Amino acid sequence: MAFTQHGRNALRQITKESSDRVLHHPLLYSCQGVRYRRLEVILTTKVDKLGKAGETVKVAPGYFRNHLMPKLLAVPNIEKFAHLIREQRRICQPVEEEEVKVIRKSEDNMSREFEKAARRLENARLVLRRFPNIEKLRSRESKDVPIELRSPVTKEELVAEVSRQLSISIEPENLHLPSPLSAFGEYEVPMRLPKAIPLPEGKVQWTLNVKVRGK
């Protein structure tokens, strides 16, 4: 009888302690671990705040079941799916999109580029080849008379040659050429550039050196 009574008292004590600490029992912890365990999945494409395609991440089972799996954004991390993902990436080699940042040029940078281009124009020389005017060539009185061109060189042609020979883009308004170049020889064509570009030492204006010679 004493043994039975002792067993009943021990059972009551265990029951009382269990009711006070039911959430802290190790068995319940293990059950919660099975229920709320995060799953390892392999991403099939880039997912914001998770990772890139091919990476292994851990997510909640509900998130995988309700969001990732229906949209084929991820697959379970098991050997079969891992092999398929590796083969797919090896064949396709997807390229992740990268954000391209556009750097706006400041006014100082633009001014420096304009000045650099202006100095290249100042130090360069355009060479144009043209056919002579045969009738005027035969009828000229002396060799000191300039040889006239069959077709004069216009301002638009100079702009095109600057772009072709010097790889510099200018506008027709940047050249001061009241009349086309009509004879062989060397010319200094005045240029109209922004006043913010400082002139070379000893110069009063920007000029473009042009030489017109025969073909």
mmCIF file of C-alpha atoms in Angstrom:
data_model
loop_
_atom_site.group_PDB
_atom_site.id
_atom_site.type_symbol
_atom_site.label_atom_id
_atom_site.label_comp_id
_atom_site.label_asym_id
_atom_site.label_seq_id
_atom_site.Cartn_x
_atom_site.Cartn_y
_atom_site.Cartn_z
ATOM 1 C CA MET A 1 0.000 0.000 0.000
ATOM 2 C CA ALA A 2 2.825 2.357 0.880
ATOM 3 C CA PHE A 3 4.410 1.707 -2.531
ATOM 4 C CA THR A 4 1.108 2.447 -4.313
ATOM 5 C CA GLN A 5 0.609 5.659 -2.374
ATOM 6 C CA HIS A 6 4.125 6.773 -3.162
ATOM 7 C CA GLY A 7 3.537 6.131 -6.886
ATOM 8 C CA ARG A 8 0.341 8.174 -6.864
ATOM 9 C CA ASN A 9 2.067 11.111 -5.171
ATOM 10 C CA ALA A 10 4.865 10.988 -7.697
ATOM 11 C CA LEU A 11 2.358 10.978 -10.571
ATOM 12 C CA ARG A 12 0.546 13.987 -9.125
ATOM 13 C CA GLN A 13 3.854 15.860 -8.819
ATOM 14 C CA ILE A 14 4.815 15.086 -12.423
ATOM 15 C CA THR A 15 1.365 16.168 -13.649
ATOM 16 C CA LYS A 16 1.557 19.419 -11.713
ATOM 17 C CA GLU A 17 5.031 20.210 -12.983
ATOM 18 C CA SER A 18 4.030 19.364 -16.562
ATOM 19 C CA SER A 19 1.026 21.717 -16.415
ATOM 20 C CA ASP A 20 3.279 24.561 -15.257
ATOM 21 C CA ARG A 21 6.016 23.957 -17.864
ATOM 22 C CA VAL A 22 4.157 22.441 -20.787
ATOM 23 C CA LEU A 23 5.734 24.779 -23.392
ATOM 24 C CA HIS A 24 9.245 24.020 -22.187
ATOM 25 C CA HIS A 25 9.158 20.266 -22.481
ATOM 26 C CA PRO A 26 11.944 18.896 -24.748
ATOM 27 C CA LEU A 27 9.473 16.698 -26.621
ATOM 28 C CA LEU A 28 7.412 19.735 -27.622
ATOM 29 C CA TYR A 29 10.580 21.495 -28.797
ATOM 30 C CA SER A 30 11.396 18.573 -31.069
ATOM 31 C CA CYS A 31 7.851 18.567 -32.450
ATOM 32 C CA GLN A 32 8.015 22.288 -33.148
ATOM 33 C CA GLY A 33 11.327 21.775 -34.926
ATOM 34 C CA VAL A 34 9.737 19.260 -37.298
ATOM 35 C CA ARG A 35 6.779 21.528 -37.902
ATOM 36 C CA TYR A 36 8.606 24.824 -38.464
ATOM 37 C CA ARG A 37 11.836 23.546 -40.030
ATOM 38 C CA ARG A 38 12.991 25.684 -42.970
ATOM 39 C CA LEU A 39 13.430 23.922 -46.284
ATOM 40 C CA GLU A 40 16.495 23.998 -48.474
ATOM 41 C CA VAL A 41 15.562 24.817 -52.052
ATOM 42 C CA ILE A 42 17.448 25.608 -55.264
ATOM 43 C CA LEU A 43 16.434 28.800 -57.053
ATOM 44 C CA THR A 44 15.765 28.391 -60.771
ATOM 45 C CA THR A 45 15.900 32.139 -61.406
ATOM 46 C CA LYS A 46 16.832 35.334 -59.608
ATOM 47 C CA VAL A 47 14.447 36.118 -56.728
ATOM 48 C CA ASP A 48 14.611 39.435 -54.907
ATOM 49 C CA LYS A 49 15.889 39.233 -51.329
ATOM 50 C CA LEU A 50 16.657 35.518 -51.734
ATOM 51 C CA GLY A 51 19.428 35.010 -54.255
ATOM 52 C CA LYS A 52 20.424 34.288 -57.827
ATOM 53 C CA ALA A 53 19.644 31.313 -60.047
ATOM 54 C CA GLY A 54 21.392 28.126 -58.942
ATOM 55 C CA GLU A 55 21.896 29.217 -55.323
ATOM 56 C CA THR A 56 20.692 27.078 -52.414
ATOM 57 C CA VAL A 57 18.642 28.961 -49.819
ATOM 58 C CA LYS A 58 16.420 28.132 -46.849
ATOM 59 C CA VAL A 59 12.773 29.206 -46.887
ATOM 60 C CA ALA A 60 9.618 28.507 -44.922
ATOM 61 C CA PRO A 61 7.636 25.499 -46.167
ATOM 62 C CA GLY A 62 4.534 27.615 -46.721
ATOM 63 C CA TYR A 63 6.410 30.186 -48.763
ATOM 64 C CA PHE A 64 7.850 27.452 -50.955
ATOM 65 C CA ARG A 65 4.536 25.635 -51.328
ATOM 66 C CA ASN A 66 2.372 28.715 -52.005
ATOM 67 C CA HIS A 67 4.728 31.029 -53.895
ATOM 68 C CA LEU A 68 7.971 29.544 -55.180
ATOM 69 C CA MET A 69 6.825 26.102 -56.318
ATOM 70 C CA PRO A 70 3.665 27.147 -58.277
ATOM 71 C CA LYS A 71 5.689 29.712 -60.220
ATOM 72 C CA LEU A 72 8.611 27.299 -60.755
ATOM 73 C CA LEU A 73 10.948 29.754 -59.041
ATOM 74 C CA ALA A 74 12.598 27.036 -56.946
ATOM 75 C CA VAL A 75 12.817 23.247 -56.573
ATOM 76 C CA PRO A 76 13.588 21.084 -53.528
ATOM 77 C CA ASN A 77 17.284 20.589 -52.798
ATOM 78 C CA ILE A 78 17.539 16.916 -53.694
ATOM 79 C CA GLU A 79 20.034 15.245 -55.981
ATOM 80 C CA LYS A 80 17.629 14.798 -58.887
ATOM 81 C CA PHE A 81 16.654 18.461 -59.101
ATOM 82 C CA ALA A 82 20.197 19.632 -58.317
ATOM 83 C CA HIS A 83 21.513 17.625 -61.289
ATOM 84 C CA LEU A 84 18.865 19.092 -63.601
ATOM 85 C CA ILE A 85 19.643 22.643 -62.487
ATOM 86 C CA ARG A 86 23.380 22.119 -63.027
ATOM 87 C CA GLU A 87 22.813 20.740 -66.509
ATOM 88 C CA GLN A 88 20.443 23.556 -67.407
ATOM 89 C CA ARG A 89 22.926 26.222 -66.290
ATOM 90 C CA ARG A 90 25.772 24.453 -68.099
ATOM 91 C CA ILE A 91 23.842 24.425 -71.398
ATOM 92 C CA CYS A 92 22.073 27.764 -71.223
ATOM 93 C CA GLN A 93 24.583 29.815 -69.214
ATOM 94 C CA PRO A 94 22.053 32.490 -68.239
ATOM 95 C CA VAL A 95 23.428 35.986 -67.868
ATOM 96 C CA GLU A 96 22.243 37.923 -64.863
ATOM 97 C CA GLU A 97 21.037 41.416 -65.582
ATOM 98 C CA GLU A 98 23.276 44.097 -64.224
ATOM 99 C CA GLU A 99 22.232 47.583 -63.376
ATOM 100 C CA VAL A 100 23.914 50.143 -65.591
ATOM 101 C CA LYS A 101 24.608 53.416 -63.903
ATOM 102 C CA VAL A 102 24.633 56.452 -66.171
ATOM 103 C CA ILE A 103 27.192 59.010 -65.068
ATOM 104 C CA ARG A 104 26.186 62.476 -66.135
ATOM 105 C CA LYS A 105 29.012 64.664 -67.330
ATOM 106 C CA SER A 106 29.506 67.810 -65.345
ATOM 107 C CA GLU A 107 29.978 71.221 -66.939
ATOM 108 C CA ASP A 108 33.675 71.170 -66.012
ATOM 109 C CA ASN A 109 34.179 67.852 -67.805
ATOM 110 C CA MET A 110 32.351 69.133 -70.870
ATOM 111 C CA SER A 111 34.459 72.308 -70.922
ATOM 112 C CA ARG A 112 37.666 70.290 -70.712
ATOM 113 C CA GLU A 113 36.542 68.077 -73.595
ATOM 114 C CA PHE A 114 35.646 71.119 -75.707
ATOM 115 C CA GLU A 115 39.054 72.671 -74.993
ATOM 116 C CA LYS A 116 40.836 69.419 -75.863
ATOM 117 C CA ALA A 117 38.918 69.143 -79.152
ATOM 118 C CA ALA A 118 39.620 72.797 -79.966
ATOM 119 C CA ARG A 119 43.367 72.340 -79.475
ATOM 120 C CA ARG A 120 43.322 69.275 -81.730
ATOM 121 C CA LEU A 121 41.613 71.337 -84.412
ATOM 122 C CA GLU A 122 44.140 74.145 -83.951
ATOM 123 C CA ASN A 123 47.158 71.836 -84.307
ATOM 124 C CA ALA A 124 45.762 69.647 -87.081
ATOM 125 C CA ARG A 125 45.624 70.197 -90.820
ATOM 126 C CA LEU A 126 42.969 68.984 -93.199
ATOM 127 C CA VAL A 127 44.119 67.782 -96.588
ATOM 128 C CA LEU A 128 41.576 67.757 -99.400
ATOM 129 C CA ARG A 129 42.187 66.548 -102.953
ATOM 130 C CA ARG A 130 40.324 68.133 -105.859
ATOM 131 C CA PHE A 131 40.440 68.200 -109.642
ATOM 132 C CA PRO A 132 41.561 71.454 -111.275
ATOM 133 C CA ASN A 133 39.494 73.499 -113.679
ATOM 134 C CA ILE A 134 41.215 72.521 -116.942
ATOM 135 C CA GLU A 135 39.933 75.491 -118.963
ATOM 136 C CA LYS A 136 41.119 78.032 -116.395
ATOM 137 C CA LEU A 137 44.396 76.146 -115.992
ATOM 138 C CA ARG A 138 45.178 76.414 -119.724
ATOM 139 C CA SER A 139 44.146 80.024 -119.995
ATOM 140 C CA ARG A 140 45.987 81.432 -116.971
ATOM 141 C CA GLU A 141 48.532 84.083 -117.794
ATOM 142 C CA SER A 142 51.384 82.909 -115.522
ATOM 143 C CA LYS A 143 52.295 80.268 -112.994
ATOM 144 C CA ASP A 144 51.744 82.763 -110.182
ATOM 145 C CA VAL A 145 48.000 82.745 -110.857
ATOM 146 C CA PRO A 146 46.257 80.301 -108.475
ATOM 147 C CA ILE A 147 44.861 77.164 -110.026
ATOM 148 C CA GLU A 148 41.105 77.152 -109.697
ATOM 149 C CA LEU A 149 39.170 74.064 -108.665
ATOM 150 C CA ARG A 150 36.628 72.278 -110.787
ATOM 151 C CA SER A 151 34.255 72.283 -107.802
ATOM 152 C CA PRO A 152 34.827 74.668 -104.825
ATOM 153 C CA VAL A 153 35.118 73.324 -101.259
ATOM 154 C CA THR A 154 32.070 74.286 -99.218
ATOM 155 C CA LYS A 155 31.642 74.719 -95.487
ATOM 156 C CA GLU A 156 29.631 71.486 -95.271
ATOM 157 C CA GLU A 157 32.468 69.557 -96.939
ATOM 158 C CA LEU A 158 34.939 70.906 -94.378
ATOM 159 C CA VAL A 159 32.662 69.800 -91.543
ATOM 160 C CA ALA A 160 32.443 66.302 -93.047
ATOM 161 C CA GLU A 161 36.240 66.104 -93.475
ATOM 162 C CA VAL A 162 36.817 67.199 -89.864
ATOM 163 C CA SER A 163 34.617 64.328 -88.722
ATOM 164 C CA ARG A 164 36.297 61.832 -91.066
ATOM 165 C CA GLN A 165 39.947 62.801 -90.601
ATOM 166 C CA LEU A 166 39.995 64.053 -87.004
ATOM 167 C CA SER A 167 36.980 62.228 -85.492
ATOM 168 C CA ILE A 168 35.661 65.525 -84.124
ATOM 169 C CA SER A 169 32.073 66.638 -84.591
ATOM 170 C CA ILE A 170 31.494 70.317 -85.322
ATOM 171 C CA GLU A 171 28.626 72.295 -86.802
ATOM 172 C CA PRO A 172 28.732 74.496 -89.920
ATOM 173 C CA GLU A 173 28.125 77.466 -87.618
ATOM 174 C CA ASN A 174 31.531 76.796 -85.983
ATOM 175 C CA LEU A 175 33.328 77.767 -89.225
ATOM 176 C CA HIS A 176 33.492 81.287 -90.594
ATOM 177 C CA LEU A 177 33.682 80.763 -94.353
ATOM 178 C CA PRO A 178 31.853 83.523 -96.262
ATOM 179 C CA SER A 179 32.645 81.904 -99.630
ATOM 180 C CA PRO A 180 33.802 78.412 -100.670
ATOM 181 C CA LEU A 181 37.473 77.637 -101.255
ATOM 182 C CA SER A 182 37.923 77.915 -105.007
ATOM 183 C CA ALA A 183 41.669 77.390 -105.620
ATOM 184 C CA PHE A 184 44.530 75.138 -104.642
ATOM 185 C CA GLY A 185 46.559 76.298 -101.669
ATOM 186 C CA GLU A 186 46.691 76.503 -97.881
ATOM 187 C CA TYR A 187 44.066 78.295 -95.831
ATOM 188 C CA GLU A 188 43.414 79.297 -92.237
ATOM 189 C CA VAL A 189 39.665 79.103 -91.758
ATOM 190 C CA PRO A 190 38.464 81.049 -88.668
ATOM 191 C CA MET A 191 36.466 79.002 -86.157
ATOM 192 C CA ARG A 192 33.696 80.191 -83.891
ATOM 193 C CA LEU A 193 33.965 78.329 -80.582
ATOM 194 C CA PRO A 194 32.499 79.072 -77.136
ATOM 195 C CA LYS A 195 34.136 82.016 -75.388
ATOM 196 C CA ALA A 196 34.659 79.871 -72.296
ATOM 197 C CA ILE A 197 37.436 77.974 -74.126
ATOM 198 C CA PRO A 198 40.685 79.872 -73.573
ATOM 199 C CA LEU A 199 42.616 80.840 -76.709
ATOM 200 C CA PRO A 200 46.169 79.582 -77.240
ATOM 201 C CA GLU A 201 48.910 82.001 -76.245
ATOM 202 C CA GLY A 202 49.512 84.627 -78.930
ATOM 203 C CA LYS A 203 46.266 83.822 -80.780
ATOM 204 C CA VAL A 204 43.330 86.167 -81.239
ATOM 205 C CA GLN A 205 40.987 83.520 -82.637
ATOM 206 C CA TRP A 206 40.724 79.806 -83.306
ATOM 207 C CA THR A 207 41.653 78.691 -86.832
ATOM 208 C CA LEU A 208 41.470 75.489 -88.854
ATOM 209 C CA ASN A 209 44.376 74.768 -91.213
ATOM 210 C CA VAL A 210 43.218 73.447 -94.579
ATOM 211 C CA LYS A 211 45.302 72.410 -97.567
ATOM 212 C CA VAL A 212 43.665 71.819 -100.941
ATOM 213 C CA ARG A 213 45.792 69.929 -103.455
ATOM 214 C CA GLY A 214 45.314 68.151 -106.746
ATOM 215 C CA LYS A 215 44.437 64.528 -107.200
#
